[in-house]
XYZ file of C-alpha atoms in Angstrom:
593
model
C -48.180 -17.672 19.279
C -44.426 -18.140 19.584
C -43.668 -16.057 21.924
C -46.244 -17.692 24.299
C -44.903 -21.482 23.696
C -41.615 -20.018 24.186
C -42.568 -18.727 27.738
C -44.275 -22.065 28.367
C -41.308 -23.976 28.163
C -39.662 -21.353 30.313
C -41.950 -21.744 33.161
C -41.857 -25.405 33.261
C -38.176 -25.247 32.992
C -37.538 -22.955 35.905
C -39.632 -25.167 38.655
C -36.631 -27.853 37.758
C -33.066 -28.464 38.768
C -30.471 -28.070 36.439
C -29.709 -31.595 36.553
C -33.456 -32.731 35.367
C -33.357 -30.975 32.064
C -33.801 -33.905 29.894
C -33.745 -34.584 25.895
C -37.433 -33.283 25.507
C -37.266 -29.830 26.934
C -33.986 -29.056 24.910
C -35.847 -29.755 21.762
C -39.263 -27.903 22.684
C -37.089 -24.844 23.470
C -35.313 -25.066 20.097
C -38.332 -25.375 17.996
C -39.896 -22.663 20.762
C -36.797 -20.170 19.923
C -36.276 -21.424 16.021
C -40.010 -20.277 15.549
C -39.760 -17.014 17.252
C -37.161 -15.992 15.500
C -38.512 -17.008 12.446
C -41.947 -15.319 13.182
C -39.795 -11.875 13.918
C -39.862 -12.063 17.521
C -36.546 -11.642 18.036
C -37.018 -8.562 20.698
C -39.397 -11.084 22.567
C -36.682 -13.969 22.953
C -33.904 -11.376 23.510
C -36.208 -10.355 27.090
C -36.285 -14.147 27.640
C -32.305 -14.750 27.331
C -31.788 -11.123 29.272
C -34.083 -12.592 32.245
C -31.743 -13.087 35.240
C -34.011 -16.024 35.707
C -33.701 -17.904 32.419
C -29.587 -17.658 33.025
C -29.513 -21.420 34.106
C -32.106 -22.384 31.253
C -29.803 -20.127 29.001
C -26.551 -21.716 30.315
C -27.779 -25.340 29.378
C -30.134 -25.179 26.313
C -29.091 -21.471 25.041
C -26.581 -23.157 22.414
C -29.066 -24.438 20.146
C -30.159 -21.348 18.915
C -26.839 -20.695 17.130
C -27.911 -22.778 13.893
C -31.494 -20.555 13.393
C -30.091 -17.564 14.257
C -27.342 -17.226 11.862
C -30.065 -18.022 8.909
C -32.195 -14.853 10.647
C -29.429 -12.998 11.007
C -28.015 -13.414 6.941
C -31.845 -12.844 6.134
C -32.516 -9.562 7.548
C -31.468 -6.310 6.070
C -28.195 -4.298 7.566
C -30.507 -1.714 9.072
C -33.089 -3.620 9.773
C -33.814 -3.567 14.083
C -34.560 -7.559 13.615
C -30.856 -8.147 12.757
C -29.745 -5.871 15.746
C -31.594 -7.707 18.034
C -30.201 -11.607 16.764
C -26.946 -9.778 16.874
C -27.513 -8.882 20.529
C -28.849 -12.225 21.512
C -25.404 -13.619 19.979
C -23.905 -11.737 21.975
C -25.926 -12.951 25.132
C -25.290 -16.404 24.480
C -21.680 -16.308 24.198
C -21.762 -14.612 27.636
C -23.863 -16.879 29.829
C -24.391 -20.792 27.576
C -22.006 -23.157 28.598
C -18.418 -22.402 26.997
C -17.992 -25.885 25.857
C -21.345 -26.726 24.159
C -21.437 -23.153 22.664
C -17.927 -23.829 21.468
C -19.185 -26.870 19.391
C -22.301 -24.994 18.702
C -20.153 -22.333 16.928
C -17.682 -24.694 15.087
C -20.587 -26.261 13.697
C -21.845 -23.842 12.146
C -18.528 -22.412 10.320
C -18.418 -26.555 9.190
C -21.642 -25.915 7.297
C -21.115 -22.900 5.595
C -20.446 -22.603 1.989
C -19.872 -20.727 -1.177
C -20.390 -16.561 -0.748
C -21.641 -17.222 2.573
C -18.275 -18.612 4.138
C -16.451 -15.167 4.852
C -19.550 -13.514 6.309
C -20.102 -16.843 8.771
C -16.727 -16.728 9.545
C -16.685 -12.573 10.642
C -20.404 -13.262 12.443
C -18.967 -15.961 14.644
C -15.503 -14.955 15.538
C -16.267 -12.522 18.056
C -18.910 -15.127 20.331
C -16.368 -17.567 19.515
C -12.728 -15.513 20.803
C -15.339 -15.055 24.242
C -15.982 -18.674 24.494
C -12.257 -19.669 24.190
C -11.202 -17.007 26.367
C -13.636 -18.798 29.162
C -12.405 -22.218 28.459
C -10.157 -23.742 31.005
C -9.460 -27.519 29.714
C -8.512 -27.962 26.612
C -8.040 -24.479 25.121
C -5.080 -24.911 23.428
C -6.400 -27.954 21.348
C -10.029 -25.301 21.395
C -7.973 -22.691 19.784
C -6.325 -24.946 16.964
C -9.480 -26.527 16.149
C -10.740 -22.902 15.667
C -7.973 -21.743 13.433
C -7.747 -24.863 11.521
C -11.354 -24.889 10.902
C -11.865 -21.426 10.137
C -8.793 -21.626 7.367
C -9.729 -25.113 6.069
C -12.913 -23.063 5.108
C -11.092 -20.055 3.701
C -9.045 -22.258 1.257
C -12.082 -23.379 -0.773
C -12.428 -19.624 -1.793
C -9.821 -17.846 -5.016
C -7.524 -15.269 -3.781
C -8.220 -11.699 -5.163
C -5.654 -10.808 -7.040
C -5.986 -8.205 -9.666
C -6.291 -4.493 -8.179
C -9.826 -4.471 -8.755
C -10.349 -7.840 -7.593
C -8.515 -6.390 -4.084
C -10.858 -3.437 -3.879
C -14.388 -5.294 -4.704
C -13.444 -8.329 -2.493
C -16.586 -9.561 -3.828
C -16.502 -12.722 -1.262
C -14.862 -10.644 1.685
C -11.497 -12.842 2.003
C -9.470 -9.880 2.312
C -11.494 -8.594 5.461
C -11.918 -11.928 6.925
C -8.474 -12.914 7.299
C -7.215 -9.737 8.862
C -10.565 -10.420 11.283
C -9.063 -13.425 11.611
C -5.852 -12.275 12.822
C -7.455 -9.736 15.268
C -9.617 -13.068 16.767
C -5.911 -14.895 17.465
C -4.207 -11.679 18.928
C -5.776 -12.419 22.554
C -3.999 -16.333 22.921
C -0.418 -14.463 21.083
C -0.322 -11.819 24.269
C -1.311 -15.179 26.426
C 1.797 -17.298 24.646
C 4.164 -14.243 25.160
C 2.957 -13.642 28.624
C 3.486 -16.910 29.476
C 6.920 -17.219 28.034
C 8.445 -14.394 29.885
C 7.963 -17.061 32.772
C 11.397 -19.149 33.316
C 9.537 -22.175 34.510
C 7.157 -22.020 31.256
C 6.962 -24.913 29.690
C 3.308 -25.425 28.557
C 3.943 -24.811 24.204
C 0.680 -26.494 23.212
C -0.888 -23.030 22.437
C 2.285 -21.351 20.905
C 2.603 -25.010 18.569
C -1.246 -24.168 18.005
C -0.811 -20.711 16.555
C 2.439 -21.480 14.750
C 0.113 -24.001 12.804
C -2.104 -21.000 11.606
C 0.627 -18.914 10.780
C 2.350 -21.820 8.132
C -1.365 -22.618 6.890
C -1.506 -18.055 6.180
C 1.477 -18.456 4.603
C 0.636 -21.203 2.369
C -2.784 -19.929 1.907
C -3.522 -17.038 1.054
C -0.413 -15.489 1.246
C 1.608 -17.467 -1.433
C -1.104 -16.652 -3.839
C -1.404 -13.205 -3.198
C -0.274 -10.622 -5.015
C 1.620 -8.472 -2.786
C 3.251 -5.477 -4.178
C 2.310 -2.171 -3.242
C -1.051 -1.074 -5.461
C -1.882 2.137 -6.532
C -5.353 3.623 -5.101
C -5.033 1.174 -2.220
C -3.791 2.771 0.768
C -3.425 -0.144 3.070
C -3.506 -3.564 0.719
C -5.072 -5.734 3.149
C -3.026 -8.907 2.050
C 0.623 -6.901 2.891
C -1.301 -5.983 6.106
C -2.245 -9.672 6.637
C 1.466 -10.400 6.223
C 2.750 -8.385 8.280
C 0.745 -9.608 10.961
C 1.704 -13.020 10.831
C 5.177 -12.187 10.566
C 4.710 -10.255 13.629
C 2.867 -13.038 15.530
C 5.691 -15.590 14.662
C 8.047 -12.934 16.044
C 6.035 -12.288 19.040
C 6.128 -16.254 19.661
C 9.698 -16.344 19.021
C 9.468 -18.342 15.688
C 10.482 -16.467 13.041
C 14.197 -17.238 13.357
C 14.334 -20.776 13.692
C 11.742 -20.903 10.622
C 13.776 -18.641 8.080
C 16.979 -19.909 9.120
C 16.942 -23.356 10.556
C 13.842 -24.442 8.897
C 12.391 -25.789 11.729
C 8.629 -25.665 11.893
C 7.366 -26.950 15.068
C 6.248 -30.100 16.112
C 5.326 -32.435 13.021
C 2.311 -35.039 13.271
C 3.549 -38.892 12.940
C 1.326 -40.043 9.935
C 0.722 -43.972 9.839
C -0.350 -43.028 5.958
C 2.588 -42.123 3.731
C 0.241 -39.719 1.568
C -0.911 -37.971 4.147
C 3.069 -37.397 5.182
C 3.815 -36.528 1.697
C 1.194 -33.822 1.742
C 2.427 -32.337 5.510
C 5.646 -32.110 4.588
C 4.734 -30.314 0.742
C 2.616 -27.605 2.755
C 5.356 -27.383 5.363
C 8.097 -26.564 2.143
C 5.351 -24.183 0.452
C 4.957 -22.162 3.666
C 8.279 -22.078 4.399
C 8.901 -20.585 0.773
C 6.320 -18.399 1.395
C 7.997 -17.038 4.264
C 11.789 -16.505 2.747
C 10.256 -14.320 0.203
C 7.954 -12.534 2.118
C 11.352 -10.885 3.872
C 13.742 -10.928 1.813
C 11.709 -10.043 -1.307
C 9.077 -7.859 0.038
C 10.917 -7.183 3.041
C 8.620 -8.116 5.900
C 10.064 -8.519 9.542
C 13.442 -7.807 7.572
C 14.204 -5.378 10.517
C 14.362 -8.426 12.724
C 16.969 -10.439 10.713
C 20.245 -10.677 12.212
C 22.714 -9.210 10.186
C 25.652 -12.088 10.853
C 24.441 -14.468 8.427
C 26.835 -14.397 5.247
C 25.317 -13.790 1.686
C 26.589 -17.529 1.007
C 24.742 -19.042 3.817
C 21.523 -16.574 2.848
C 21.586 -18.240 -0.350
C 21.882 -21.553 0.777
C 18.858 -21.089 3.175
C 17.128 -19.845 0.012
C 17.847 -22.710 -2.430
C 15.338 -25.131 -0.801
C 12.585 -22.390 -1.120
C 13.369 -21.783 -4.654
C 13.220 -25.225 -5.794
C 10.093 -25.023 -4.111
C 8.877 -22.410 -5.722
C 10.084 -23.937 -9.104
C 7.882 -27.008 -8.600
C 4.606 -24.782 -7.507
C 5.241 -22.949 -10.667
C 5.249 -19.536 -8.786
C 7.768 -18.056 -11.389
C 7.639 -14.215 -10.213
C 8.157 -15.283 -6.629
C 10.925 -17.508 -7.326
C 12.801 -15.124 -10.034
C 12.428 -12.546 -7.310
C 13.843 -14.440 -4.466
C 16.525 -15.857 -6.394
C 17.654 -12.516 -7.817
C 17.462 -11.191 -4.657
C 19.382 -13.459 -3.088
C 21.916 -13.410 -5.712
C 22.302 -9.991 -5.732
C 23.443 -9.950 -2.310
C 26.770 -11.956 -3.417
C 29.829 -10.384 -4.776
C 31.485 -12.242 -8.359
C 33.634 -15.027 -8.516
C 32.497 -15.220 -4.655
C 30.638 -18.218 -3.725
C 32.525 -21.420 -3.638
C 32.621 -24.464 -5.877
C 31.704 -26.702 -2.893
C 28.039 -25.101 -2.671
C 27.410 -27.223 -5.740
C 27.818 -30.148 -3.666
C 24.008 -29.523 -2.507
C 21.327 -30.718 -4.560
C 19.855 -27.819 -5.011
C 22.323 -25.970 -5.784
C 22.141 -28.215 -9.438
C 18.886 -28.646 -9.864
C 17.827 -24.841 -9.742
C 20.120 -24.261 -12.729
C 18.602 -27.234 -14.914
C 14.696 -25.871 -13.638
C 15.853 -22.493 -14.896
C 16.733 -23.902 -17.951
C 13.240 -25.491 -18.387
C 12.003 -22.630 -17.994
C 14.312 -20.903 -20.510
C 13.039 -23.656 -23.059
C 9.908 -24.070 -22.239
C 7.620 -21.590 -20.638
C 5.586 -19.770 -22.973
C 5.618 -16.190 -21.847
C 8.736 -14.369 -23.183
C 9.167 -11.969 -20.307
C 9.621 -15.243 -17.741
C 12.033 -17.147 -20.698
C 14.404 -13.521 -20.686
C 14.488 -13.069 -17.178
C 15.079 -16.860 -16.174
C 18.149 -16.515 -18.614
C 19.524 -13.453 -16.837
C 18.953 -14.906 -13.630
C 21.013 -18.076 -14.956
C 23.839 -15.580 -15.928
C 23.812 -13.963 -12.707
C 24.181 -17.504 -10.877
C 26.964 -17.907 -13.155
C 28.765 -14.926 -12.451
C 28.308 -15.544 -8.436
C 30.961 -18.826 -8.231
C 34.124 -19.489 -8.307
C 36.302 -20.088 -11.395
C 35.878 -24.357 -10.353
C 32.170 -23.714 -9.591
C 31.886 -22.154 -13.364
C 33.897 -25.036 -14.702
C 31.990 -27.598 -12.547
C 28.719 -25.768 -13.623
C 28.960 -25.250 -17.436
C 29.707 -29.184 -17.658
C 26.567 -30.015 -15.756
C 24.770 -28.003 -17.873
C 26.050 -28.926 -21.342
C 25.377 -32.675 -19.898
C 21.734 -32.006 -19.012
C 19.978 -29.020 -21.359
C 19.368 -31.021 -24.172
C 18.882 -27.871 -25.858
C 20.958 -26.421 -28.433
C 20.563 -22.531 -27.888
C 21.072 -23.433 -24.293
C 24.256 -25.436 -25.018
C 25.448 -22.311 -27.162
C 24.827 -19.376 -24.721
C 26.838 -22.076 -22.027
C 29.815 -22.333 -24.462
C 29.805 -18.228 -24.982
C 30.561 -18.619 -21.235
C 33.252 -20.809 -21.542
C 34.609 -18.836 -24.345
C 34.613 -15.154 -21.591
C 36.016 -17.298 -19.102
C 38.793 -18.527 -21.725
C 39.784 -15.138 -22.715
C 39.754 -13.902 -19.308
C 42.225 -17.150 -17.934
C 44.612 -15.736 -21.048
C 44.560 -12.167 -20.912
C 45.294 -11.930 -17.169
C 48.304 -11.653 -15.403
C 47.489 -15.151 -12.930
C 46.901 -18.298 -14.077
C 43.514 -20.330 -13.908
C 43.912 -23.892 -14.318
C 40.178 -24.393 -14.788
C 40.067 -22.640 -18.297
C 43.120 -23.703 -19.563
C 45.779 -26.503 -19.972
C 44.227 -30.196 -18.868
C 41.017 -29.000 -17.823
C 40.041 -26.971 -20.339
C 40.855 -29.922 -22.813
C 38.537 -31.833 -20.860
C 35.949 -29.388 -21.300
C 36.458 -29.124 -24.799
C 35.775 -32.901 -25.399
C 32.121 -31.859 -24.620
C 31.959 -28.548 -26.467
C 34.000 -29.724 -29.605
C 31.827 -32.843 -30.835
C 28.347 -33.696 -32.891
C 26.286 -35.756 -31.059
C 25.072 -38.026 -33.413
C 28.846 -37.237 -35.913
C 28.071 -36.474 -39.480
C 24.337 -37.708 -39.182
C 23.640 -35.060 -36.450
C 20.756 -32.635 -37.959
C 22.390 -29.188 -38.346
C 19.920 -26.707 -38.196
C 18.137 -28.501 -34.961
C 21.983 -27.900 -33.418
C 22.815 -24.724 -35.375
C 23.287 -22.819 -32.299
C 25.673 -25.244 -30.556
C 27.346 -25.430 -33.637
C 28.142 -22.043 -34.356
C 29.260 -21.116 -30.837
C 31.446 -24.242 -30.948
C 32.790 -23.114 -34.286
C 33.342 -19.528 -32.924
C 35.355 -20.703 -29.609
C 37.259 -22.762 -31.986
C 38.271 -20.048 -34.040
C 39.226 -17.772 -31.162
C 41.551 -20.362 -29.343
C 43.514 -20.584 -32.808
C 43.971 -17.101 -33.131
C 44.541 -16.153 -29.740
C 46.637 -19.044 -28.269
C 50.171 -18.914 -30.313
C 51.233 -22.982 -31.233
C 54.122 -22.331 -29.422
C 52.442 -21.258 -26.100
C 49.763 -23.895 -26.457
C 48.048 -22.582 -22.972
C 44.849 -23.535 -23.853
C 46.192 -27.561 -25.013
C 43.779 -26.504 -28.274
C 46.854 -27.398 -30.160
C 47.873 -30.788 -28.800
C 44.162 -32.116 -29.252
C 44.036 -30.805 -32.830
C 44.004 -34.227 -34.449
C 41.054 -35.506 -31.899
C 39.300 -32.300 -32.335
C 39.359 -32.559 -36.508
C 38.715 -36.175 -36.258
C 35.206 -35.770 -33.866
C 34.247 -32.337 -34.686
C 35.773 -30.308 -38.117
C 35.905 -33.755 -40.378
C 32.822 -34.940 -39.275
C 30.953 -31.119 -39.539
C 32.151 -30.856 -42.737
C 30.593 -34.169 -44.067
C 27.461 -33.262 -42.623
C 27.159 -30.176 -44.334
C 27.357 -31.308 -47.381
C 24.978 -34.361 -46.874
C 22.787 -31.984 -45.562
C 23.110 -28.865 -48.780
C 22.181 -31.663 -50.822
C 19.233 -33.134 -49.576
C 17.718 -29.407 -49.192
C 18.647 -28.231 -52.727
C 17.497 -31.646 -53.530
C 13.898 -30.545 -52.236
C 13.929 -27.241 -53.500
C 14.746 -28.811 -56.764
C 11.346 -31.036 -56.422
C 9.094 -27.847 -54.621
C 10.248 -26.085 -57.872
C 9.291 -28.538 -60.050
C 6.372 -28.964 -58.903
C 5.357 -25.857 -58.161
C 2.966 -25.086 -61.100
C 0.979 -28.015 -60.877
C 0.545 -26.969 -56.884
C -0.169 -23.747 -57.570
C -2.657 -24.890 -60.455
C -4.560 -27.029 -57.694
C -4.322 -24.903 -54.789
C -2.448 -27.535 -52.971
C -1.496 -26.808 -49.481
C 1.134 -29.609 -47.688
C 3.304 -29.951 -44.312
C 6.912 -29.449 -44.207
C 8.823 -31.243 -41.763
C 12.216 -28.892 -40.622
C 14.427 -30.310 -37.571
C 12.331 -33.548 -36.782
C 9.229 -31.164 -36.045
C 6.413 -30.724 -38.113
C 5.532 -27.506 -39.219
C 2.092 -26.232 -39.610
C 0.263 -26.590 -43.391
C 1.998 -24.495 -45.764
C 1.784 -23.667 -49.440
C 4.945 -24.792 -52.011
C 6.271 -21.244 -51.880
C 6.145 -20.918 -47.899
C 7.513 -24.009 -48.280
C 10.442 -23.385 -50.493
C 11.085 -19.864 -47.683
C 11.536 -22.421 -45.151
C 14.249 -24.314 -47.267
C 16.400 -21.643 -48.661
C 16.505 -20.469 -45.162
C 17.962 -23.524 -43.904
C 20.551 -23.543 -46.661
C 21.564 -19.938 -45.709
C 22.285 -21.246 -42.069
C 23.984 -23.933 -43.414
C 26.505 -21.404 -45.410
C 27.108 -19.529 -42.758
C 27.994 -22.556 -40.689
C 30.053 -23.728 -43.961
C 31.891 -19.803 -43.900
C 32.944 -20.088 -40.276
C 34.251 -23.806 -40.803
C 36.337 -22.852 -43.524
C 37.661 -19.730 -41.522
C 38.836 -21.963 -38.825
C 40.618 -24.407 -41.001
C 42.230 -21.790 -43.134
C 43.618 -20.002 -39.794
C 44.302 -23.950 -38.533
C 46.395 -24.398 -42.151
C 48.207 -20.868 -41.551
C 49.233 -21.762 -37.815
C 50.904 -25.038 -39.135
C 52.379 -23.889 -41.961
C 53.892 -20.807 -40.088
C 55.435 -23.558 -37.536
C 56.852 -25.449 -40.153
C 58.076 -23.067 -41.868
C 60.500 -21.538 -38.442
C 61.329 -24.901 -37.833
C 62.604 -25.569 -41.671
């Protein structure tokens, strides 16, 4: 019986001294314990591990057990009095084994788990394991990272609930475990802030420890999780999560120097450069994490100073949303952009902000986004975002802006909506009382040098640059009708002869290259058309360098005459602006006659 091999070993255990225990008795009284707890005898071995007697035995060889009774302890139903007991004998071990071997014992064992099992290991063994490191003496700083870092290094392997019903199921038990979690750290936060209220303090191992789990929570799960207030949840256990980390890095006095100054604690010195790479990507992503967790969401935003200007905010924020950019978080980063924006006045921050990096490369992201991302929702609010970073600068930080932009977008729609901008920002410089030198005279003709051309001159494709064109054409004709020949503010009229010489002349070749190779096709798709339509045939079209998808002749010929409409009504504004061009001369010639 097991029971009776188990008390065998006991007996000839207690007739020794602690220091004689040797390699064989540990293992009998594993495979002694393993097999009563496997037979159901789990009330038997608690009596043995409650004997005041067996506390030295206990102490020494008690930590083995861990391993077998975890597997007993996942294997017995919630009400069944077999779990109760394993769950008591836990319990008994973490109070008399030795605190360092049970520590091991218990780290162990999280190391193994897996799969569904990992959250329910985790929330077993954090209780036994808080009243081991609480007993510890050497070492418990170092104890208490390799504790957090193990038990998140674990949590990372499972998806983040994310979906309402995903939050309320928490089929795998993340969203418990990681407020447990939090609860298991508490005890070593009120040690670090009892310990700094101390003048001569100087020990920070344990507060460097815990501000290492708080930047792995923010990275994981936090930057994942969906974290605005659900409906039919009364306490969403990922905002509560949050708010306890924000509250420990408070406690620990962190939180400042992290939102602000970016500093994140003592950084290891990695001989490999990957492994640097990757510290210092998960340092950026939690540090994102953080800046919109309060100022988004709002978190801790009681403790933020209130001295800080918008422009500085902003600044601070820029890093974070390039960040978030790269990680394609696109909600978090429209969010905390807007938000930070929003903050500013108009016409307020300063042209020299564009002197930081990021303060360029956001813009041309945003534009990727614009152009690229497939969900129309993201491509409108990326644009109004854009507009909104727009409005925040100065008139040289719009001017310094739009040329970056028409230099970089490589996008023709883009390139129009910037030169709508230039056009407001025009009219604005003419119809008010002080004079901007960014948006008119020298400058502006600088400006218009960009705006005013065809890439590629007559052979440019049209429709591809339709957009660009027609905004182009449409500035054009309101700096002729608005700025008077005589006034010239704009220059538009001493750079007439460059701008018909690399822009009208060149426009107006194109379009007719261009009318006639289309009615040239349509010509041939009509020609043919019988024959196709007597054989069924169904061909590609290729419109603007891309090819479109199989079509039949008469989808085909749709696609045509629609080009040749946009090239009219690129061909109507053209002629607008040189008739009002021919009127403006002649009227000058005429007075001066």
């Amino acid at each position: 019986m097991a029971v009776d091999e188990l008390q065998a070993i006991i007996q000839r255990c207690q007739i020794l001294e602690e220091a004689d225990f040797k390699g064989e008795d540990f293992n009998l009284f594993l495979v002694a314990g393993q097999k009563c707890l496997e037979d159901g005898y789990a009330a038997q071995l608690l009596e043995v591990i409650q004997n005041e007697k067996n506390k030295v035995i206990i102490k020494n060889m008690g930590w083995n057990l861990i391993s077998p009774l975890v597997r007993c302890i996942f294997m017995y139903k919630q009400e069944d009095d077999k779990r109760e007991h394993c769950l008591r004998i836990l319990d008994q071990l973490a109070q008399i084994c030795n605190p360092k071997e049970l520590f091991l014992g218990l780290l162990e064992q999280i190391e193994q788990t897996s799969g569904d099992q990992v959250c329910q290991t985790v929330m077993l063994l954090l209780q036994p394991l808080q009243t081991v490191l609480l007993k510890l003496q050497n070492k418990k700083a170092y104890s208490v990272g390799l504790s957090l870092a193990m038990i998140m290094n674990q949590l990372t392997s499972l998806p983040v609930p994310y979906t309402k019903q995903q939050i309320q199921e928490d089929k795998l038990g993340l969203c418990q475990c990681c407020n447990a979690v939090v609860d298991f750290a508490k005890p070593f936060v009120n040690e670090v802030v009892k310990n700094m209220e101390k003048s001569e303090y100087d020990d920070m191992e344990l507060k460097e420890e815990l501000l290492k789990f708080c930047m792995k929570s923010l990275k994981y799960p936090l930057l994942a999780a969906q974290l605005e207030q659900l409906e039919g949840i009364e306490e969403h256990p990922f905002r509560h999560f949050a708010t306890e980390i924000i509250d420990i890095l408070w406690n620990i006095r962190e939180l400042m120097p992290l939102v602000v100054l970016h500093h994140k604690g003592k950084s290891p010195c990695w001989e490999n450069q990957e492994f640097a790479d990757i510290e210092r990507k998960n340092s950026a992503d939690s540090l994102a994490c953080l800046s919109y967790l309060m100022f988004v969401q709002h978190f801790g935003i009681e403790c933020f100073p209130v001295v800080f200007s918008p422009a500085y905010l902003l600044l601070c924020n820029m890093t974070h949303i390039e960040v978030l950019l790269k990680r394609y978080s696109l909600w978090d980063l429209q969010d905390l952009f807007e938000s930070s924006l929003l903050r500013m006045e108009d016409n307020s921050l300063l042209h020299d902000y564009l002197e930081f990096r990021d303060f360029i490369n956001v813009p041309q992201d945003l534009v990727k986004i614009m152009t690229l991302c497939p969900m129309e929702h993201l491509r409108k609010k990326s644009l109004s975002i854009l507009q909104l970073f727009i409005d925040k600068f100065d008139t040289e930080g719009k001017y310094t802006l739009f040329r970056c932009l028409l230099k970089t977008s490589n996008h023709a729609g883009v390139e129009g909506y910037i030169i709508k901008n230039i056009k407001d920002q025009i009219h604005l410089s003419l119809t008010k009382e002080y004079d901007n030198m960014w948006f008119t005279g020298h400058h502006l003709i600088s400006l218009l040098d960009l705006v005013l051309s065809l890439p590629e001159g007559a052979e440019t494709d049209l429709l591809q640059n339709s957009d660009r064109i027609m905004a182009s054409l449409n500035l054009l004709r309101y700096l002729v009708i608005k700025d008077c020949e005589s006034d010239n503010q704009t220059g538009v009229w001493t750079t007439l002869t460059k701008i018909e010489q690399n822009f009208l002349k060149p426009l107006r070749v194109g379009l007719n290259m261009s009318k006639a190779h289309y009615e040239a096709e349509i010509k041939n798709k009509k020609e043919n058309r019988k024959e196709a339509h007597s054989s069924n045939t169904v061909c590609s079209v290729t419109v603007s360098g891309e090819k479109m998808p199989a079509m039949t002749t008469g989808m085909q010929l749709q696609v045509l005459h629609s080009a040749l409409f946009t090239f009219d009504l690129i061909e109507s504004v053209l002629a607008r602006v040189e008739e009002l061009i021919e009127v403006k001369i002649k009227a000058v010639m005429d007075e001066n006659s």
